Amino acid sequence: MIYQRSSALFAEAEKYIPGGVNSPVRAFKSVGGTPVFIEKAKGAYLYDADGNRLIDYIASWGPMILGHAHEPVIRAVTEKAEKGTSFGMPTETETEIARLAVSMVPGIDKIRFVNSGTEACMSAVRLARGYTGRDKIIKFAGCYHGHSDAFLIQAGSGAVTFGSPDSPGVTRGTAQDTLLTDYNDPESVKKLFEANSDEIAAIIIEPVAGNMGCILPDEGFLQGLRSLCDTHGALLIFDEVMTGFRLARGGAQECFGIKADIVTFGKVIGGGLPVGAFAARNEIMNHLAPLGPVYQAGTLSGNPLAMSAGLAMLSELNDNPGIFESLEEKTLYLHKGIARLLNKHSVPHRINRLGSMISVHFTDCDVRDFKSSATGNNNSFKKFFHGMLDEGIHLPPSAFESWFLNDALSYEDLDFTLNAVDKVATTL
Ligand SMILES: *Cc1c(COP(=O)(O)O)cnc(C)c1O
């Protein structure tokens, strides 16, 4: 494939935007080469600036669960735009999406909308601290909760890819209140509680990690965290920015039958517009301004275009729960196909999957935490990534990212993808 115009556009972008991108992982630094510039997208396909058609496994990092330019979402946004794009005053659409989200997600009474997953997680932690009157949080290495200071401590994907797990600019004071431990290691969490008994406000976790590849919680791990929080009076925060409305109507809480105290959302909930949200039962949410003392605000929060896109998206998922099964079947088909082909070509690998999230790791170790995820052979991944791109398939440009399937993908698209894997695997 030819990427002449993309390369030229990237060179021009680099003059005015740091690294040419507005979010680091887009820059292809960990796979080499220059990024593909997108002109438009429809269904399962991206169309780039050189006129190439690419099958998309990024789905805008999650939101496009129904495929790109999904009709009901586009209609909702264009109809809304005619009526004005922002008022800074309440609208009925905000209540409509809030009511729907509360009905879909277990254990929440109220939800507050913000503009990104970062804001959602940052605000959830402030709320947990305000509610418990404690300062410290527990975070797991390799989990990503957005780029606010408290979370930029071994933060997965972007941060890991660039070898700067601790970003300059994060103060030591902030870092001190974030206690770090390993995913799927309940003993270490227990020890942290023992050593900091009355100081821990919350555990924040991706219930299925998606920012160090796709990593599933071991049997009983999340339940163990739930019990520890209950014993020690801390809150359990599920960061469902990736998993919310993707793994099931009620997200990971529904999949695993475990209730968190605060849940954060982003990605799917905005239908492709900038939206995040955090939610909890009344007792906790009523601590938030203007009802309570914990401050949180946003000029564009609950923006009418964003809310109408999110409402259209959630309505589709709520009315058609078969989408989740259809996605799961497609992802399983891809999983089995890739495993068969990599075995055929004797390429060492591990594949992790749940629902429509999947990751392929070029390693001999089971991938169940950040350390094992880092054993993947990045040279193999680079070759695999570029080989697939040449065949017209756009995978996430980092070995630490989960792939996201969208329901517009056909079995023909999946077979096309597997055909490409068969070719590319010979080069690994
Ligand atoms: C993407 C992501 C975030 C951050 O969301 P942004 O909208 O990029 O700020 C937070 N947590 C998880 C689990 C994510 O995947």
Coordinates of C-alpha atoms and ligand atoms in Angstrom, one line a residue:
M1 CA 0.0 0.0 0.0
I2 CA 1.0 3.6 -0.6
Y3 CA 1.0 6.1 2.2
Q4 CA 2.5 9.1 0.4
R5 CA -0.1 11.6 1.3
S6 CA -0.4 10.4 4.9
S7 CA 3.4 10.8 5.3
A8 CA 3.2 14.4 3.9
L9 CA 0.3 15.2 6.2
F10 CA 2.2 13.9 9.2
A11 CA 5.3 16.0 8.3
E12 CA 3.1 19.1 8.1
A13 CA 1.3 18.2 11.4
E14 CA 4.7 17.8 13.2
K15 CA 5.5 21.5 12.5
Y16 CA 2.5 22.7 14.6
I17 CA 1.5 19.9 16.9
P18 CA 4.0 18.2 19.3
G19 CA 4.8 14.9 17.7
G20 CA 2.2 15.6 15.0
V21 CA -0.6 14.1 17.1
N22 CA -3.0 15.1 19.9
S23 CA -2.7 11.8 21.7
P24 CA 0.7 10.0 21.8
V25 CA -0.2 6.4 20.8
R26 CA -1.3 7.7 17.4
A27 CA 2.2 8.6 16.5
F28 CA 3.4 5.0 15.7
K29 CA 6.5 5.5 17.9
S30 CA 6.5 1.9 19.3
V31 CA 6.0 0.3 15.8
G32 CA 8.0 2.7 13.7
G33 CA 7.0 4.4 10.5
T34 CA 4.5 7.2 10.2
P35 CA 0.8 7.2 11.1
V36 CA -2.0 6.7 8.6
F37 CA -4.2 9.9 8.3
I38 CA -7.9 9.1 8.1
E39 CA -10.2 10.9 5.7
K40 CA -13.5 9.1 6.6
A41 CA -14.9 5.9 7.9
K42 CA -18.0 3.8 7.4
G43 CA -19.0 0.5 9.2
A44 CA -15.9 -1.6 9.7
Y45 CA -13.7 0.4 7.3
L46 CA -11.4 3.3 7.5
Y47 CA -10.5 5.3 4.4
D48 CA -7.2 7.0 4.5
A49 CA -5.8 10.1 2.9
D50 CA -4.2 8.0 0.1
G51 CA -7.5 6.4 -0.7
N52 CA -6.7 3.0 0.9
R53 CA -9.4 1.0 2.6
L54 CA -8.4 -0.5 5.9
I55 CA -10.3 -2.9 8.2
D56 CA -10.4 -1.2 11.6
Y57 CA -9.6 -3.1 14.8
I58 CA -9.2 0.1 16.9
A59 CA -12.8 1.4 16.7
S60 CA -11.5 4.8 17.9
W61 CA -10.1 2.9 21.0
G62 CA -13.6 1.5 21.8
P63 CA -16.5 3.9 21.1
M64 CA -17.3 2.6 17.6
I65 CA -18.8 -0.7 18.9
L66 CA -21.5 -0.6 16.2
G67 CA -19.1 0.5 13.4
H68 CA -18.2 3.9 12.1
A69 CA -20.8 6.6 11.1
H70 CA -23.6 4.4 12.5
E71 CA -26.9 5.8 11.1
P72 CA -28.9 6.5 14.3
V73 CA -25.9 8.2 15.9
I74 CA -25.2 10.4 12.9
R75 CA -28.9 11.3 12.6
A76 CA -29.2 12.2 16.3
V77 CA -26.1 14.5 16.1
T78 CA -27.0 16.3 12.9
E79 CA -30.6 16.9 14.0
K80 CA -29.3 18.3 17.3
A81 CA -26.6 20.5 15.7
E82 CA -29.3 22.4 13.8
K83 CA -30.7 23.6 17.1
G84 CA -27.5 24.9 18.5
T85 CA -24.3 23.3 19.8
S86 CA -24.0 24.4 23.5
F87 CA -26.0 26.4 26.0
G88 CA -24.3 26.1 29.3
M89 CA -27.8 25.4 30.7
P90 CA -29.6 22.1 31.4
T91 CA -31.4 20.2 28.6
E92 CA -33.8 17.3 28.7
T93 CA -31.4 15.0 26.7
E94 CA -29.1 14.9 29.7
T95 CA -31.9 13.4 31.9
E96 CA -32.8 11.0 29.1
I97 CA -29.3 9.5 28.8
A98 CA -28.8 9.5 32.6
R99 CA -32.1 7.6 33.1
L100 CA -31.1 5.1 30.5
A101 CA -27.6 4.6 31.8
V102 CA -28.9 4.1 35.4
S103 CA -31.3 1.5 34.1
M104 CA -28.6 -0.4 32.2
V105 CA -25.8 -0.5 34.8
P106 CA -26.2 -2.4 38.1
G107 CA -26.1 -0.6 41.4
I108 CA -26.1 3.0 40.4
D109 CA -28.7 5.7 41.2
K110 CA -27.1 8.8 39.8
I111 CA -24.6 9.6 37.1
R112 CA -22.6 12.8 36.4
F113 CA -21.4 13.5 32.8
V114 CA -18.0 14.9 32.0
N115 CA -15.9 15.3 28.8
S116 CA -13.4 12.4 28.9
G117 CA -12.5 9.2 30.7
T118 CA -9.6 11.1 32.3
E119 CA -12.0 13.5 33.9
A120 CA -14.3 10.7 35.0
C121 CA -11.6 8.8 36.9
M122 CA -10.1 12.0 38.3
S123 CA -13.5 13.0 39.7
A124 CA -14.3 9.5 40.9
V125 CA -11.2 9.5 43.1
R126 CA -11.9 13.0 44.4
L127 CA -15.4 11.9 45.3
A128 CA -14.1 8.7 47.0
R129 CA -11.6 10.8 49.0
G130 CA -14.3 13.4 49.9
Y131 CA -16.7 10.6 50.9
T132 CA -14.2 8.6 53.1
G133 CA -12.1 11.5 54.3
R134 CA -9.0 9.5 53.4
D135 CA -6.2 10.4 51.0
K136 CA -4.6 7.3 49.5
I137 CA -5.6 5.1 46.6
I138 CA -4.5 1.7 45.4
K139 CA -3.8 1.4 41.7
F140 CA -2.5 -1.6 39.7
A141 CA 0.7 -1.5 37.5
G142 CA -0.3 -1.4 33.8
C143 CA -3.8 -0.1 34.4
Y144 CA -4.6 3.2 32.7
H145 CA -7.1 5.6 34.2
G146 CA -6.4 8.7 32.1
H147 CA -3.6 11.2 32.3
S148 CA -4.3 13.0 35.5
D149 CA -1.4 13.2 37.9
A150 CA -2.5 10.6 40.5
F151 CA -2.7 7.9 37.8
L152 CA 0.5 8.5 35.8
I153 CA 2.3 5.9 37.8
Q154 CA 3.0 2.7 35.8
A155 CA 0.1 3.5 33.6
G156 CA 0.0 1.1 30.7
S157 CA -0.2 1.6 27.0
G158 CA 0.9 5.1 26.0
A159 CA 2.9 5.7 29.1
V160 CA 4.6 2.3 28.9
T161 CA 5.1 2.3 25.2
F162 CA 7.1 5.5 25.6
G163 CA 9.1 4.2 28.5
S164 CA 8.1 7.0 30.8
P165 CA 5.9 5.3 33.4
D166 CA 6.4 8.2 35.7
S167 CA 5.9 11.4 33.9
P168 CA 8.0 14.5 34.7
G169 CA 5.6 17.0 36.1
V170 CA 3.9 14.7 38.5
T171 CA 4.9 15.8 42.0
R172 CA 6.3 13.5 44.6
G173 CA 3.5 14.5 46.9
T174 CA 0.9 13.3 44.5
A175 CA 2.8 10.1 43.7
Q176 CA 2.9 9.3 47.5
D177 CA -0.8 9.0 47.7
T178 CA -1.0 6.4 44.9
L179 CA 0.0 3.0 46.2
L180 CA 1.0 0.7 43.4
T181 CA 0.7 -3.1 43.2
D182 CA 0.3 -5.9 40.7
Y183 CA -2.8 -7.0 38.9
N184 CA -4.1 -10.5 39.9
D185 CA -2.0 -10.4 43.1
P186 CA -4.5 -10.3 46.0
E187 CA -1.9 -10.9 48.7
S188 CA -0.1 -7.7 47.8
V189 CA -3.3 -5.7 48.1
K190 CA -4.0 -7.2 51.5
K191 CA -0.5 -6.1 52.6
L192 CA -1.1 -2.6 51.4
F193 CA -4.3 -2.4 53.5
E194 CA -2.5 -3.8 56.5
A195 CA 0.3 -1.2 56.2
N196 CA -2.1 1.8 55.6
S197 CA -5.2 0.7 57.4
D198 CA -7.2 3.8 57.9
E199 CA -5.7 5.8 55.0
I200 CA -7.0 4.1 51.9
A201 CA -9.9 5.9 50.3
A202 CA -10.3 3.5 47.3
I203 CA -9.0 0.8 45.0
I204 CA -9.3 1.8 41.4
I205 CA -9.1 -1.0 38.8
E206 CA -9.9 -1.8 35.2
P207 CA -12.1 -4.9 35.9
V208 CA -10.7 -6.3 32.6
A209 CA -7.5 -4.5 31.9
G210 CA -7.2 -3.2 28.4
N211 CA -4.1 -1.0 28.5
M212 CA -1.4 -3.7 28.8
G213 CA -3.0 -5.9 26.2
C214 CA -6.3 -7.5 27.3
I215 CA -5.9 -9.0 30.8
L216 CA -8.6 -10.9 32.6
P217 CA -9.0 -10.9 36.3
D218 CA -8.2 -14.4 37.9
E219 CA -11.2 -16.2 39.4
G220 CA -12.0 -14.6 42.7
F221 CA -9.6 -11.6 42.3
L222 CA -12.3 -8.9 41.9
Q223 CA -14.4 -10.5 44.7
G224 CA -11.3 -10.5 46.9
L225 CA -10.9 -6.7 46.3
R226 CA -14.6 -6.2 47.1
S227 CA -14.2 -8.0 50.5
L228 CA -11.0 -6.1 51.3
C229 CA -12.7 -2.7 50.6
D230 CA -15.7 -3.8 52.8
T231 CA -13.5 -4.9 55.6
H232 CA -11.4 -1.7 55.6
G233 CA -14.1 0.9 54.8
A234 CA -12.6 1.8 51.4
L235 CA -14.5 2.2 48.1
L236 CA -14.1 0.0 45.1
I237 CA -13.9 2.0 41.9
F238 CA -14.4 0.1 38.6
D239 CA -12.9 2.0 35.7
E240 CA -15.3 0.8 33.0
V241 CA -14.2 3.4 30.5
M242 CA -13.3 0.5 28.2
T243 CA -15.5 -2.3 29.4
G244 CA -18.7 -0.2 30.1
F245 CA -21.4 -0.9 27.5
R246 CA -18.9 -3.0 25.6
L247 CA -18.7 -6.3 27.6
A248 CA -22.4 -6.3 28.4
R249 CA -25.3 -3.8 28.9
G250 CA -24.1 -3.5 32.5
G251 CA -20.4 -3.8 31.7
A252 CA -18.0 -5.8 33.8
Q253 CA -20.1 -5.5 36.9
E254 CA -22.8 -7.5 35.1
C255 CA -20.2 -10.0 33.6
F256 CA -18.7 -10.9 36.9
G257 CA -21.6 -10.3 39.2
I258 CA -19.7 -7.9 41.4
K259 CA -20.9 -4.4 42.5
A260 CA -18.4 -1.6 42.6
D261 CA -19.1 1.6 44.7
I262 CA -18.2 4.0 42.0
V263 CA -18.1 3.2 38.2
T264 CA -16.5 5.4 35.6
F265 CA -17.4 5.5 31.9
G266 CA -16.1 6.9 28.6
K267 CA -15.6 5.7 25.0
V268 CA -18.8 3.8 24.1
I269 CA -21.0 6.1 26.3
G270 CA -20.3 9.0 24.0
G271 CA -21.0 7.3 20.7
G272 CA -17.8 8.8 19.3
L273 CA -18.1 12.3 20.8
P274 CA -16.1 13.4 23.8
V275 CA -18.0 12.1 26.8
G276 CA -17.1 10.5 30.2
A277 CA -19.2 9.8 33.2
F278 CA -19.0 8.6 36.8
A279 CA -21.8 7.0 38.7
A280 CA -22.7 5.5 42.2
R281 CA -25.5 5.0 44.6
N282 CA -27.3 8.1 46.0
E283 CA -25.4 8.0 49.3
I284 CA -22.1 8.6 47.5
M285 CA -23.3 10.7 44.6
N286 CA -25.1 13.2 46.9
H287 CA -21.7 14.3 48.2
L288 CA -21.1 16.0 44.9
A289 CA -21.7 19.7 44.3
P290 CA -24.2 21.3 44.3
L291 CA -25.8 18.8 46.7
G292 CA -22.7 18.2 48.7
P293 CA -19.2 19.6 49.3
V294 CA -17.1 17.7 46.7
Y295 CA -16.6 20.1 43.8
Q296 CA -16.7 19.1 40.2
A297 CA -17.9 21.0 37.1
G298 CA -17.6 21.5 33.4
T299 CA -18.6 24.2 30.8
L300 CA -19.2 21.7 28.1
S301 CA -20.3 18.8 30.3
G302 CA -23.6 17.3 29.2
N303 CA -23.1 19.0 25.8
P304 CA -26.2 18.5 23.7
L305 CA -24.4 17.0 20.7
A306 CA -22.4 14.6 22.8
M307 CA -25.4 13.6 24.9
S308 CA -27.6 12.9 21.8
A309 CA -24.8 10.8 20.3
G310 CA -24.4 8.8 23.5
L311 CA -28.2 8.5 23.9
A312 CA -28.5 7.1 20.4
M313 CA -25.7 4.6 21.0
L314 CA -26.9 3.4 24.4
S315 CA -30.5 3.1 23.1
E316 CA -29.2 0.8 20.3
L317 CA -27.3 -1.4 22.7
N318 CA -30.2 -1.5 25.2
D319 CA -32.7 -2.4 22.5
N320 CA -30.5 -5.0 20.9
P321 CA -28.7 -7.0 23.5
G322 CA -28.0 -9.6 20.9
I323 CA -25.2 -7.3 19.7
F324 CA -23.0 -8.4 22.6
E325 CA -23.4 -12.1 21.7
S326 CA -22.8 -11.4 18.0
L327 CA -19.6 -9.5 18.9
E328 CA -18.4 -12.2 21.3
E329 CA -18.9 -14.9 18.5
K330 CA -17.0 -12.8 16.0
T331 CA -14.1 -12.3 18.5
L332 CA -14.0 -16.0 19.3
Y333 CA -13.9 -16.8 15.6
L334 CA -11.0 -14.4 15.2
H335 CA -9.2 -15.8 18.3
K336 CA -9.5 -19.4 17.1
G337 CA -8.4 -18.5 13.6
I338 CA -5.3 -16.5 14.7
A339 CA -4.3 -19.2 17.2
R340 CA -4.6 -21.9 14.5
L341 CA -2.4 -19.9 12.1
L342 CA 0.3 -18.9 14.6
N343 CA 0.5 -22.5 15.6
K344 CA 0.8 -23.6 12.0
H345 CA 3.7 -21.2 11.5
S346 CA 5.2 -22.1 14.9
V347 CA 5.0 -18.5 16.2
P348 CA 5.1 -18.5 20.1
H349 CA 2.1 -16.5 21.3
R350 CA -0.6 -16.0 23.9
I351 CA -4.1 -14.7 23.1
N352 CA -6.3 -13.1 25.7
R353 CA -9.9 -12.3 25.1
L354 CA -13.2 -11.4 26.7
G355 CA -16.3 -10.3 24.8
S356 CA -15.1 -8.1 22.0
M357 CA -11.7 -7.3 23.5
I358 CA -8.7 -9.3 22.4
S359 CA -4.9 -9.1 22.4
V360 CA -2.2 -11.2 20.8
H361 CA 1.1 -11.4 22.7
F362 CA 4.3 -12.8 21.1
T363 CA 5.5 -14.6 24.2
D364 CA 5.8 -18.0 25.8
C365 CA 4.4 -16.8 29.2
D366 CA 0.8 -16.5 30.2
V367 CA -0.1 -12.8 30.2
R368 CA -1.8 -12.0 33.5
D369 CA -0.2 -8.8 34.8
F370 CA 2.0 -6.0 33.6
K371 CA 5.3 -7.9 34.0
S372 CA 4.1 -10.8 31.9
S373 CA 2.6 -8.5 29.3
A374 CA 6.1 -6.9 29.0
T375 CA 7.6 -10.2 28.0
G376 CA 6.1 -9.9 24.5
N377 CA 8.6 -9.7 21.7
N378 CA 8.2 -6.1 20.4
N379 CA 10.1 -6.8 17.2
S380 CA 7.7 -9.5 16.2
F381 CA 4.8 -7.2 17.1
K382 CA 6.3 -4.4 14.9
K383 CA 6.6 -6.8 11.9
F384 CA 3.2 -8.2 12.5
F385 CA 1.6 -4.7 12.8
H386 CA 3.2 -3.4 9.6
G387 CA 2.6 -6.6 7.7
M388 CA -1.1 -6.5 8.6
L389 CA -1.2 -2.8 7.7
D390 CA 0.2 -3.6 4.2
E391 CA -2.6 -6.1 3.8
G392 CA -5.2 -3.5 4.6
I393 CA -5.8 -4.1 8.3
H394 CA -5.3 -1.5 10.9
L395 CA -4.4 -2.9 14.3
P396 CA -3.7 -0.8 17.4
P397 CA -0.1 0.5 16.9
S398 CA 1.2 -0.8 20.2
A399 CA 1.7 -4.3 21.7
F400 CA 0.2 -3.0 24.9
E401 CA -3.2 -2.2 23.5
S402 CA -6.3 -4.3 23.3
W403 CA -8.0 -4.7 19.9
F404 CA -11.6 -3.7 19.8
L405 CA -14.1 -5.4 17.5
N406 CA -17.1 -3.6 16.1
D407 CA -20.3 -5.2 15.1
A408 CA -20.1 -4.0 11.5
L409 CA -17.3 -6.5 10.9
S410 CA -18.6 -9.3 8.7
Y411 CA -17.3 -12.9 8.7
E412 CA -15.8 -12.0 5.3
D413 CA -13.8 -9.3 6.9
L414 CA -12.6 -11.7 9.6
D415 CA -11.6 -14.3 6.9
F416 CA -9.8 -11.5 5.0
T417 CA -8.0 -10.7 8.3
L418 CA -7.1 -14.3 8.9
N419 CA -5.8 -14.7 5.4
A420 CA -3.5 -11.7 6.1
V421 CA -2.3 -13.3 9.4
D422 CA -1.5 -16.5 7.4
K423 CA 0.8 -14.5 5.1
V424 CA 2.3 -12.2 7.8
A425 CA 3.0 -15.1 10.2
T426 CA 5.6 -16.5 7.7
T427 CA 7.7 -13.4 8.3
L428 CA 7.8 -13.5 12.1
Ligands
LIG1 C1 -9.2 5.4 27.6 C2 -9.3 5.2 29.1 C3 -9.3 6.2 30.0 C4 -9.1 7.6 29.6 O1 -10.2 8.1 28.9 P1 -9.9 9.4 27.9 O2 -11.3 9.7 27.3 O3 -8.9 9.0 26.9 O4 -9.5 10.5 28.8 C5 -9.4 5.9 31.3 N1 -9.5 4.6 31.7 C6 -9.5 3.6 30.8 C7 -9.7 2.1 31.3 C8 -9.4 3.8 29.5 O5 -9.3 2.8 28.6

